[in-house]
Short mmCIF file of C-alpha atoms in Angstrom, two decimals:
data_model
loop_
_atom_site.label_atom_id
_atom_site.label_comp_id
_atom_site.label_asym_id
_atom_site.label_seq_id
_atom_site.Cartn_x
_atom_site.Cartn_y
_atom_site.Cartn_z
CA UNK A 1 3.38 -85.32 -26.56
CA UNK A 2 5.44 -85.77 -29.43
CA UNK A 3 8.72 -83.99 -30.29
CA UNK A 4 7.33 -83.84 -34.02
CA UNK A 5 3.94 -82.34 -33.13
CA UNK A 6 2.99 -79.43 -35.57
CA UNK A 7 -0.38 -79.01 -34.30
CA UNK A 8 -2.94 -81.37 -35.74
CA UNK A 9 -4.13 -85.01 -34.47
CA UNK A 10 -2.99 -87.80 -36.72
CA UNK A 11 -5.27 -90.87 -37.21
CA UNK A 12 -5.00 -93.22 -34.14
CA UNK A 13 -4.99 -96.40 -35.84
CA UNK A 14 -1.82 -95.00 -37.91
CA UNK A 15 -0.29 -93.86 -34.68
CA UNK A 16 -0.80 -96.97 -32.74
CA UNK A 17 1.22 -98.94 -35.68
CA UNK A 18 3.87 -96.50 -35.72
CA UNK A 19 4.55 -96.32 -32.25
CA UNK A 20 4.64 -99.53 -31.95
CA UNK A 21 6.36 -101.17 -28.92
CA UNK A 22 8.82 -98.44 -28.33
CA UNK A 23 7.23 -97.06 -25.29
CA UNK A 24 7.97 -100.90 -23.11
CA UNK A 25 11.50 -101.25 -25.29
CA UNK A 26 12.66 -98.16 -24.68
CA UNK A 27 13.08 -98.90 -20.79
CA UNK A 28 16.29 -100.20 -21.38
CA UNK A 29 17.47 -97.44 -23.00
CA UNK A 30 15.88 -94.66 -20.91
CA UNK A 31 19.46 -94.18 -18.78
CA UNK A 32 21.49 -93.57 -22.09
CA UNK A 33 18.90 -91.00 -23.50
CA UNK A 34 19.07 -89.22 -20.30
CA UNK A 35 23.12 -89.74 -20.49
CA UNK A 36 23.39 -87.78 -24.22
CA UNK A 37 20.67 -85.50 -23.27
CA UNK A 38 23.21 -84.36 -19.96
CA UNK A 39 26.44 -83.91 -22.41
CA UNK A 40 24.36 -82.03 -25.13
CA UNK A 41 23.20 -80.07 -22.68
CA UNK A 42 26.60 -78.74 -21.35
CA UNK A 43 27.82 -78.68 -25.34
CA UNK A 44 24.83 -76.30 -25.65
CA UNK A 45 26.39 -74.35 -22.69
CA UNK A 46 29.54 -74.04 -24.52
CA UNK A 47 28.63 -72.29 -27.57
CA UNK A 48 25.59 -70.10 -25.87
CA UNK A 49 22.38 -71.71 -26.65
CA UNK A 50 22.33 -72.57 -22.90
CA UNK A 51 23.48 -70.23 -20.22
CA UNK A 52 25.40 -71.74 -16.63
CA UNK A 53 21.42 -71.44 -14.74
CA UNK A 54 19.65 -73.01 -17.10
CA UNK A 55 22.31 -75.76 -17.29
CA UNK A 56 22.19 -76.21 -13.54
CA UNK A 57 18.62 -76.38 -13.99
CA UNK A 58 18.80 -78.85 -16.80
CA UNK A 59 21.29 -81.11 -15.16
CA UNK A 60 19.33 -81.68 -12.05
CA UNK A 61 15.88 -82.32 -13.48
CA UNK A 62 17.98 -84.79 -15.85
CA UNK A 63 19.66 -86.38 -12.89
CA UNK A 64 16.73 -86.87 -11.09
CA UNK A 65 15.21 -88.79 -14.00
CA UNK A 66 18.30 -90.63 -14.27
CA UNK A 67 18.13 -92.07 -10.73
CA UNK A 68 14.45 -92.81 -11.61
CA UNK A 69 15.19 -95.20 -14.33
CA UNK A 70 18.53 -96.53 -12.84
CA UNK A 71 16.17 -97.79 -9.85
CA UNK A 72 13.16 -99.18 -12.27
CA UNK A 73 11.17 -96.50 -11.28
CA UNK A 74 10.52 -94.55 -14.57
CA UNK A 75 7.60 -95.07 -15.95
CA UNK A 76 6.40 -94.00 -19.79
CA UNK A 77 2.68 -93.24 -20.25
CA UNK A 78 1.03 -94.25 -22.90
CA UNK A 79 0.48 -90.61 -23.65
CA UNK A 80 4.10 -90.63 -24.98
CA UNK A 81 5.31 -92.11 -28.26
CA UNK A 82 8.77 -93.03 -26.39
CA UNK A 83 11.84 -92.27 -23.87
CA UNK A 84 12.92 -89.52 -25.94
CA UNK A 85 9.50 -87.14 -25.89
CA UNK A 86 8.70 -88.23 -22.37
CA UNK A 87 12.14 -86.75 -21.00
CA UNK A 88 11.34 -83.25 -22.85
CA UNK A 89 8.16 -83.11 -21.36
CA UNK A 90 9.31 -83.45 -17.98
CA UNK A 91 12.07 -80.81 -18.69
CA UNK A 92 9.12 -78.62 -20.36
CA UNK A 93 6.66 -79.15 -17.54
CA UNK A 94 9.57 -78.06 -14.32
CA UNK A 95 11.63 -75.89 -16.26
CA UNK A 96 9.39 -74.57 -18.76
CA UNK A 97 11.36 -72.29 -21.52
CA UNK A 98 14.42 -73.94 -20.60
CA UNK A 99 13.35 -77.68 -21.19
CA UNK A 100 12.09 -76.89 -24.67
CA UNK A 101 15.88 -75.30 -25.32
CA UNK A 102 17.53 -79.56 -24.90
CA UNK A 103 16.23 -80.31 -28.25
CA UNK A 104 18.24 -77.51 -29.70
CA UNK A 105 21.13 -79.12 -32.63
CA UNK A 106 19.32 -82.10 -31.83
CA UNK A 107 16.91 -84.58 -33.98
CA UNK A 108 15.41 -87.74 -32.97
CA UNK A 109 17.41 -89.89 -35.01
CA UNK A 110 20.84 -88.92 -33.11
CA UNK A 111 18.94 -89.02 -29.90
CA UNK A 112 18.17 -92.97 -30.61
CA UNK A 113 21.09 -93.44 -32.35
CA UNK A 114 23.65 -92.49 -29.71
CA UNK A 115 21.10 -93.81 -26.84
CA UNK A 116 21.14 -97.00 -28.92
CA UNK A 117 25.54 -97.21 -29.26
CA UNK A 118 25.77 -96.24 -25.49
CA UNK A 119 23.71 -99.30 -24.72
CA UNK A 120 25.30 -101.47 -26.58
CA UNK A 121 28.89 -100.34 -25.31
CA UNK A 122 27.63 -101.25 -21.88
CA UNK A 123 25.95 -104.32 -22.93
CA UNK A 124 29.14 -105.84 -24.30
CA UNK A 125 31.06 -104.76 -21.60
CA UNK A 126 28.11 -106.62 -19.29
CA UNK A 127 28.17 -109.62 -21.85
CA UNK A 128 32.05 -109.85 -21.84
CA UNK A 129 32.14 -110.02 -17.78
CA UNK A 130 29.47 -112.81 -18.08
CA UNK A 131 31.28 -115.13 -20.02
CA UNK A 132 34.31 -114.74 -18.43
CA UNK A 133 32.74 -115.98 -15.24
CA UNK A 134 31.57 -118.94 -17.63
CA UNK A 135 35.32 -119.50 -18.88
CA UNK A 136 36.68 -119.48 -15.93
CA UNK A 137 33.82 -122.35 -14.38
CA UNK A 138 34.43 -124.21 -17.26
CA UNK A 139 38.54 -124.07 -16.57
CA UNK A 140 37.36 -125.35 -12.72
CA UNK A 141 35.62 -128.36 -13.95
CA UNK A 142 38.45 -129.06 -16.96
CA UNK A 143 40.80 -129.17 -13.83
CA UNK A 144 39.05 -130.60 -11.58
CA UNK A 145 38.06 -133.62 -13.64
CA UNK A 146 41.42 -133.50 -16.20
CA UNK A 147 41.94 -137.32 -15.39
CA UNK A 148 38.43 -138.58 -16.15
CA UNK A 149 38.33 -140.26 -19.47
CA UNK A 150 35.26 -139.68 -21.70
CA UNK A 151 34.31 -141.12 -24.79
CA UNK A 152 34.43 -139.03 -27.99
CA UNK A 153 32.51 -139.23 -30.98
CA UNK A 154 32.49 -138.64 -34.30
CA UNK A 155 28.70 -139.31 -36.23
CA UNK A 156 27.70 -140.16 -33.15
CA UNK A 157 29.74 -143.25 -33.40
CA UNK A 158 32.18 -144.15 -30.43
CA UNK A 159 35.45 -142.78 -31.84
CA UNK A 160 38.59 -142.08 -29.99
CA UNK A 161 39.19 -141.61 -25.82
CA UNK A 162 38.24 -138.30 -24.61
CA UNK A 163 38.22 -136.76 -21.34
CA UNK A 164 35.81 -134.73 -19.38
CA UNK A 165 38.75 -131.91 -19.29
CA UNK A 166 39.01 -132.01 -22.80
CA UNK A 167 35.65 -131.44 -23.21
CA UNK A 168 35.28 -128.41 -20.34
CA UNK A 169 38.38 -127.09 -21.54
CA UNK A 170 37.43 -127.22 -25.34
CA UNK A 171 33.77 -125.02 -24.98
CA UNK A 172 35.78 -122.69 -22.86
CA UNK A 173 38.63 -121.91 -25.34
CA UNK A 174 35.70 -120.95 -27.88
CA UNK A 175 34.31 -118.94 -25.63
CA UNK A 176 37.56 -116.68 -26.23
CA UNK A 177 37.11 -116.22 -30.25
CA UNK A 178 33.36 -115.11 -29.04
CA UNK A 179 34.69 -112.66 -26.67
CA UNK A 180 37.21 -111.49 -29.87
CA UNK A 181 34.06 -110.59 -32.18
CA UNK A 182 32.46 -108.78 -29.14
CA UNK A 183 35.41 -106.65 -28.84
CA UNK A 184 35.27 -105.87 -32.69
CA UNK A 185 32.15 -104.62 -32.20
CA UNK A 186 32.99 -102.53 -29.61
CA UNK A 187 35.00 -100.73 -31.30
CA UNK A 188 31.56 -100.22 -34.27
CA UNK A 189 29.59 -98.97 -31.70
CA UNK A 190 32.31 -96.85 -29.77
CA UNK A 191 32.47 -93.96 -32.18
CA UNK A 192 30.14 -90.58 -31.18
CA UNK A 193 27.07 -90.13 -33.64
CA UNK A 194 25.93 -87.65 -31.83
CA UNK A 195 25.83 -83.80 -33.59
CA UNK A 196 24.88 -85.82 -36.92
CA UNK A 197 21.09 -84.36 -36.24
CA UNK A 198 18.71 -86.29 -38.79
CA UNK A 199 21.69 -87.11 -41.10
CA UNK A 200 22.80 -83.99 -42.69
CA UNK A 201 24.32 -82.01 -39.52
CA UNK A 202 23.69 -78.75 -38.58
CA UNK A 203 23.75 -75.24 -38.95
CA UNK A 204 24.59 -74.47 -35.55
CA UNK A 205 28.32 -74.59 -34.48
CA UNK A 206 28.11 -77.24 -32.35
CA UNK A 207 31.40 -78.54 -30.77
CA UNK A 208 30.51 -83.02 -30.76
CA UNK A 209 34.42 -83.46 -29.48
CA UNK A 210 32.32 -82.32 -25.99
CA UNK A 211 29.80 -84.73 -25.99
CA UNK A 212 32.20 -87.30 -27.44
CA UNK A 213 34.10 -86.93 -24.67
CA UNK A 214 31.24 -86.10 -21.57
CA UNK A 215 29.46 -89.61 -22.76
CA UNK A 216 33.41 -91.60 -23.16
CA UNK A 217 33.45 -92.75 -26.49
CA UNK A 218 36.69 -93.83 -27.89
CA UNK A 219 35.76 -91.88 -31.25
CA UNK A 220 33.30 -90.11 -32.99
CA UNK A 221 31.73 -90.83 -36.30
CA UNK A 222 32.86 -87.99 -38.25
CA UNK A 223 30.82 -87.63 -41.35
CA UNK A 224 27.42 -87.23 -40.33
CA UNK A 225 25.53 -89.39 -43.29
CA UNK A 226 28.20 -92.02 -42.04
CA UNK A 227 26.47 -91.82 -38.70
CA UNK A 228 23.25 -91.94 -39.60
CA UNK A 229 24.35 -95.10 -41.96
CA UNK A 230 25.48 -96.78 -38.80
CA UNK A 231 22.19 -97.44 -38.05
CA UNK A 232 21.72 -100.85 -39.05
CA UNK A 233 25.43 -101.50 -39.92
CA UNK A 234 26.00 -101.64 -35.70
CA UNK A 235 23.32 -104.10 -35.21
CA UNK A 236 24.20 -106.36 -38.14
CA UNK A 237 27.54 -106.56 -36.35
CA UNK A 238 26.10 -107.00 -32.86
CA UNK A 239 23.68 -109.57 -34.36
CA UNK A 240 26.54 -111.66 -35.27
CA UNK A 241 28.68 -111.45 -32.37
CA UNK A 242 25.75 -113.00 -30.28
CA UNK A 243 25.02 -115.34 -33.02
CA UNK A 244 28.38 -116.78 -32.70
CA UNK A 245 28.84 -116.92 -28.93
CA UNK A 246 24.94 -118.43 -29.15
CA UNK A 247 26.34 -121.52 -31.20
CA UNK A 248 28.97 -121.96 -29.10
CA UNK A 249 26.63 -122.13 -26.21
CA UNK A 250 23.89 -124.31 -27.98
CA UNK A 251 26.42 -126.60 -29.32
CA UNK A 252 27.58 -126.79 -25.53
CA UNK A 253 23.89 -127.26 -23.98
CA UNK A 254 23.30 -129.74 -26.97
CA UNK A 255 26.14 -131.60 -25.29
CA UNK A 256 24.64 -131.75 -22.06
CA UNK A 257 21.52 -132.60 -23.05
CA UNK A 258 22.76 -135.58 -24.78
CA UNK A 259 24.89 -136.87 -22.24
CA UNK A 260 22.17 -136.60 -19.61
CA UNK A 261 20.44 -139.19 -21.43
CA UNK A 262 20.08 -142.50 -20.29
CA UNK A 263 22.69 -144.30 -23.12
CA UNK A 264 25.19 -141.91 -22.08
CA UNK A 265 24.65 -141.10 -18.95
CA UNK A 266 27.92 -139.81 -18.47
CA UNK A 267 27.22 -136.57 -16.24
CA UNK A 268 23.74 -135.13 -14.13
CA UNK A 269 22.33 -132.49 -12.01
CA UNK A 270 21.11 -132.37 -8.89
CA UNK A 271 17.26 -132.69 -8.48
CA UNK A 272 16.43 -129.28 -7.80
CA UNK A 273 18.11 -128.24 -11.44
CA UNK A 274 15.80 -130.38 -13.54
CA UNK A 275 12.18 -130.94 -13.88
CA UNK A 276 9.92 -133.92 -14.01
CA UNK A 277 7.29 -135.29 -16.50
CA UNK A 278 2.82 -135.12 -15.67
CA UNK A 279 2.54 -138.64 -16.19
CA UNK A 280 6.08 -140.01 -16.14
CA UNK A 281 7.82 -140.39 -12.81
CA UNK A 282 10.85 -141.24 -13.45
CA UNK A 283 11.48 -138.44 -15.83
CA UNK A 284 14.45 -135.79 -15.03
CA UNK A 285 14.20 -133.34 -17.37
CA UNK A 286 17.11 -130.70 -18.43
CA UNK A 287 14.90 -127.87 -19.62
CA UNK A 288 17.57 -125.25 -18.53
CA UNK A 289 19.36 -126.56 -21.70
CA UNK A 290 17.21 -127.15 -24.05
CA UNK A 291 15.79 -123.87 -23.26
CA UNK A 292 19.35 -122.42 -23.52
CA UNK A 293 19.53 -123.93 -26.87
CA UNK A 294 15.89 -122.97 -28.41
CA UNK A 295 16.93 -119.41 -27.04
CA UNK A 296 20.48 -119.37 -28.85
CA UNK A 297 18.99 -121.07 -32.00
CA UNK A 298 16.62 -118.10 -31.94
CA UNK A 299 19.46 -115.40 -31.54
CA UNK A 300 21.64 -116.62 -34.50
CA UNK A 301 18.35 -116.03 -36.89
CA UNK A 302 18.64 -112.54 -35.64
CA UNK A 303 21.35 -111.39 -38.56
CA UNK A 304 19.33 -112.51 -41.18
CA UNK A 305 16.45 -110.15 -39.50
CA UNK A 306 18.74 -107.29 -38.94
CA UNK A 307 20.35 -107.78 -42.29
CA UNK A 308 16.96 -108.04 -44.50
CA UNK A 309 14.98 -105.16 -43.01
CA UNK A 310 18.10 -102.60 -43.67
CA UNK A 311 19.89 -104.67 -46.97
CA UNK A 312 18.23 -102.02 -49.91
CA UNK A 313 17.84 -98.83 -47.68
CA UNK A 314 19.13 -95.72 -49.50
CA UNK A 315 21.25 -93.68 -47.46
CA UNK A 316 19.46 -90.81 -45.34
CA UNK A 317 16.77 -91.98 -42.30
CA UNK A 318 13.81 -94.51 -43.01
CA UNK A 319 11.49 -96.05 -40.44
CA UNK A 320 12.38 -99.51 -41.16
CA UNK A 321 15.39 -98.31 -38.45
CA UNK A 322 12.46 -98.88 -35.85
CA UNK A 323 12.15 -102.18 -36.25
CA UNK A 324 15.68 -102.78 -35.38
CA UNK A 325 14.84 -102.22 -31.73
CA UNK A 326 12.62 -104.58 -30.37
CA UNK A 327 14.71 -107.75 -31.10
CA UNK A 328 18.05 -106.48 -30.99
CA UNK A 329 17.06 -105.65 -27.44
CA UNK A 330 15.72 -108.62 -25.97
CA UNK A 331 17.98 -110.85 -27.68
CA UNK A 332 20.91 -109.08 -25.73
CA UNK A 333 18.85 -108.93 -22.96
CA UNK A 334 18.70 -112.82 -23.11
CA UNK A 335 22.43 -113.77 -23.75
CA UNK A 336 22.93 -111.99 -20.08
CA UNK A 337 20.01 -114.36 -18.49
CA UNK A 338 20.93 -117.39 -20.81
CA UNK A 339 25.05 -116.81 -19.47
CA UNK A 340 23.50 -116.33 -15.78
CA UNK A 341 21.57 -119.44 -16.01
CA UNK A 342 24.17 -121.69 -18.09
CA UNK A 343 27.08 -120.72 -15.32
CA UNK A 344 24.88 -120.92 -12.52
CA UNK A 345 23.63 -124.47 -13.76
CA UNK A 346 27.01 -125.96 -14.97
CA UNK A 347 29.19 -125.32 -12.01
CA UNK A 348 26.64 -127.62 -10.13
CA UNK A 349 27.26 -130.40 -13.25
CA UNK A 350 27.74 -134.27 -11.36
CA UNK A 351 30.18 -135.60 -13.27
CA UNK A 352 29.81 -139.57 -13.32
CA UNK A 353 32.57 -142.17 -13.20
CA UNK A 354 33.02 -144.74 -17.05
CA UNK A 355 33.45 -147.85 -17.11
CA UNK A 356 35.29 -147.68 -20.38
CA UNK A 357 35.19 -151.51 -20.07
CA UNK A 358 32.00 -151.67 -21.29
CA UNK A 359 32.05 -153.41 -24.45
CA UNK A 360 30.08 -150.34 -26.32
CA UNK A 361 33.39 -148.92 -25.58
CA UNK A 362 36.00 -151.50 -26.97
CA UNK A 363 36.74 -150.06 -29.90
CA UNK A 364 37.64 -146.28 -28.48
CA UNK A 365 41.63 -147.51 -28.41
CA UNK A 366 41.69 -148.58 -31.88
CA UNK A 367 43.56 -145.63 -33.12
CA UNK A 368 45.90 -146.27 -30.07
CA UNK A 369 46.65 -149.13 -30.95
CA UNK A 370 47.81 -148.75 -34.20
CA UNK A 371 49.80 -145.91 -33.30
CA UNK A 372 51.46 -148.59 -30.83
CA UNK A 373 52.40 -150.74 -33.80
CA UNK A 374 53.87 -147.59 -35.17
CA UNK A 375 56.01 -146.73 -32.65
CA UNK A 376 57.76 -150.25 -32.74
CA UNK A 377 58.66 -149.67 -36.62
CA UNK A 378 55.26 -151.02 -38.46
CA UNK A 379 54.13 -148.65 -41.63
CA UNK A 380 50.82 -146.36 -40.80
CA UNK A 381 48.94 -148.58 -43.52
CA UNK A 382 50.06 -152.35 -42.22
CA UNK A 383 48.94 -151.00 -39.05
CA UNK A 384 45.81 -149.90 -39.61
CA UNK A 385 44.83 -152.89 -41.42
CA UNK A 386 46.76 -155.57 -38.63
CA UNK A 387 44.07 -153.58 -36.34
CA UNK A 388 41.21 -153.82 -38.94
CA UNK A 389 41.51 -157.33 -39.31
CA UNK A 390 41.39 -157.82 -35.60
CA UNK A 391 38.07 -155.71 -35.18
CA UNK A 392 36.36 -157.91 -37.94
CA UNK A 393 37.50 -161.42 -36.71
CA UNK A 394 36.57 -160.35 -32.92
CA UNK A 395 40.16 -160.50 -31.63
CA UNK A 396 41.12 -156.94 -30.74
CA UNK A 397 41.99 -156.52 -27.52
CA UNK A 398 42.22 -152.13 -26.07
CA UNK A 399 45.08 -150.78 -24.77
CA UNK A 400 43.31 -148.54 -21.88
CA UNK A 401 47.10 -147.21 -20.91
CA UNK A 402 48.31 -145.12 -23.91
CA UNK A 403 48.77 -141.39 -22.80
CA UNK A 404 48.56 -138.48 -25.39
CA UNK A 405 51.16 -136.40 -24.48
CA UNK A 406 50.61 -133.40 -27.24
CA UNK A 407 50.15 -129.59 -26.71
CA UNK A 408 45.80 -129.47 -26.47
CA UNK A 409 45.59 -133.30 -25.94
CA UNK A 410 43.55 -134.93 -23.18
CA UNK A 411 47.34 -135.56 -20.78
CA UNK A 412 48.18 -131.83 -21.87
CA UNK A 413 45.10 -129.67 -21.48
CA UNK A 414 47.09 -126.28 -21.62
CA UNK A 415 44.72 -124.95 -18.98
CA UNK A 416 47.27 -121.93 -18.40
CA UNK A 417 47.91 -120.88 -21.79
CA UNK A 418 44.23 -120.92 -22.54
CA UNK A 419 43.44 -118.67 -19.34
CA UNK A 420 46.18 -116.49 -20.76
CA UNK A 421 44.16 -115.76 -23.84
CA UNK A 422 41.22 -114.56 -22.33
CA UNK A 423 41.36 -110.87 -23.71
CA UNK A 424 41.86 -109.02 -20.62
#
């Protein structure tokens, strides 16, 4: 079945392409579809097209399916091109007359459309949840290890004294201006597009503040060409929400990765987090992170995807739209597994004690030192050379004891303030 069937076969090789994968990616948005199909229904009810039976009717065949695919259960034959013709056939098939009346005011590209913005509201809602159980691990470990000093780099060079609550602290307070875009785009994809038909309304006098208000949006897209041009516009913006809280993560598991190696050796895992090597046996492997990081280099390519397939569309519907789908999907999909596995891996993190007495190390208090010198009345620039001379000629000597007292420094991590900025 297909909901633009007129009567004649089309060629199957054409049909295969344009179907595509949108029978297997429309799974996760099965529950929406059946969502918008429930509040057009009782809009239909409210201007006639539907009477109080057949919405009754409507509403429990629609339910049912809804528990089907909240439990995995719903299944979409290959006989259908997608969610949307598979749910009218059921309706057709029990209800007969009155499941061919749910497409009424209705066109495909709404039905996707608003399917599409109802999954991505709950998605970012799911997303936002997720990384605030990250943050708030990540605030646990910058407390729980606030007094152990770390090296910091800068060029990979050993640079200043760092600490392992700096560094907890630091990926956690990004994690904040991620959760910021998120909510921007909340508020893109919280705005009703359905009622906008295939782009150019209808003649029917359809009330949308119903369905606006049966599926909670905060708003509706008013003009419906404006709707239809969200399309596209909404995934850009998704596309670069994820792609920033994916650097933020990848630049994290880079991190890790790094200091799991042997010269740094600063932190591990337990045994049962990493994996081994065929022919090496000493290998301990964190493929959890470098996994995490393939996976979020892979996300932040997915703006310049979403961006080139709709960057010269006129306005109106095209079905370059389709192609939006597949990856916007799974790469939402895997921020929630990548933010499950990254807080479920890094709250187990073995944090390992520094000899900062090492002599790689004995230049991390340089800058300390000169601000010493500072402090009892020597210039910035006489300083700075007193302490350069004394790193060429082999004299300098660290100061291990100087504290950094500042707001954000490693002896003031602000841990409250930056909980307080989590957007509730």
């Amino acid at each position: 079945m297909k909901l633009w069937d007129k009567g004649f076969s089309i060629d199957k090789k054409i049909e295969n392409f344009t179907v595509g994968k949108d029978r297997i990616i429309d799974l996760h948005i099965a529950k929406y579809d059946i969502q918008a199909s429930i509040a057009h229904a009782i809009m239909l009810n409210s201007i006639g097209i539907v009477n109080d039976y057949e919405l009754t009717a409507l509403t429990i065949e629609l339910n049912k399916l809804y528990q089907d695919a909240e439990k995995g259960e719903l299944i979409i034959e290959e006989s259908f091109e997608d969610i949307h013709s598979k749910i009218e056939y059921e309706l057709t098939k029990n209800l007969g007359e009155t499941g061919k009346k749910i497409h009424t005011a209705r066109s495909r590209n709404d039905q996707v459309l608003v399917a599409l913005q109802l999954y991505y509201k709950d998605s970012l809602n799911i997303i936002n949840q997720k990384v605030k159980s990250l943050f708030d691990t990540l605030i646990v470990l910058a407390e729980t290890h606030k007094s152990k000093l770390l090296p910091g780099y800068t060029h990979l060079q050993v640079a200043m004294p760092s600490s392992f609550g700096l560094w907890f602290s630091a990926y956690a307070e990004l994690l904040i201006d991620d959760v910021y875009l998120l909510n921007s785009v909340k508020n893109i994809v919280d705005q009703n597009p359905l009622g906008s038909a295939a782009g150019y309304g209808s003649s029917f006098p359809i009330d949308r503040t119903i369905t606006t208000d049966k599926l909670q949006f905060k708003t509706l897209k008013y003009n419906v060409v404006a709707a239809q041009l969200s399309r596209g516009k909404s995934e850009r913006c998704m596309a670069s929400a994820l792609g920033s809280l994916s650097n933020t993560l990848g630049r994290f598991a880079m991190d890790i990765c790094l200091y799991m190696s042997q010269n740094f050796n600063f932190i591990s895992f337990p045994d049962e987090l990493t994996t081994g090597s065929s022919i090496m046996p000493h290998k301990k492997n964190p493929d959890v992170f470098e996994l995490i990081r393939g996976k979020c280099n892979k996300i932040q390519a997915l703006h310049t995807e979403m961006l080139l397939i709709t960057n010269n569309l006129p306005s109106g519907y095209h079905r370059d739209f389709q192609l939006l789908k597949e990856n916007m999907i799974d790469a939402i999909e895997s921020i929630k597994d990548i933010l499950d596995i990254f807080n479920y891996s890094i709250a187990q993190v073995i944090v390992k004690d520094i000899n900062l007495n090492d002599n790689k190390y004995k230049y991390l208090f340089t800058v300390d030192s000169i601000n010493n010198l500072v402090v009892d009345g020597m210039s910035f620039r006489d300083a700075y050379k007193q302490i350069g001379d004394e790193v060429q000629s082999g004299n300098y000597k660290p100061d291990l004891g100087k504290e950094h007292s500042h707001i954000g420094s490693i002896h003031n991590l602000c841990l409250e303030d930056i909980k307080a900025k989590f957007p509730s």
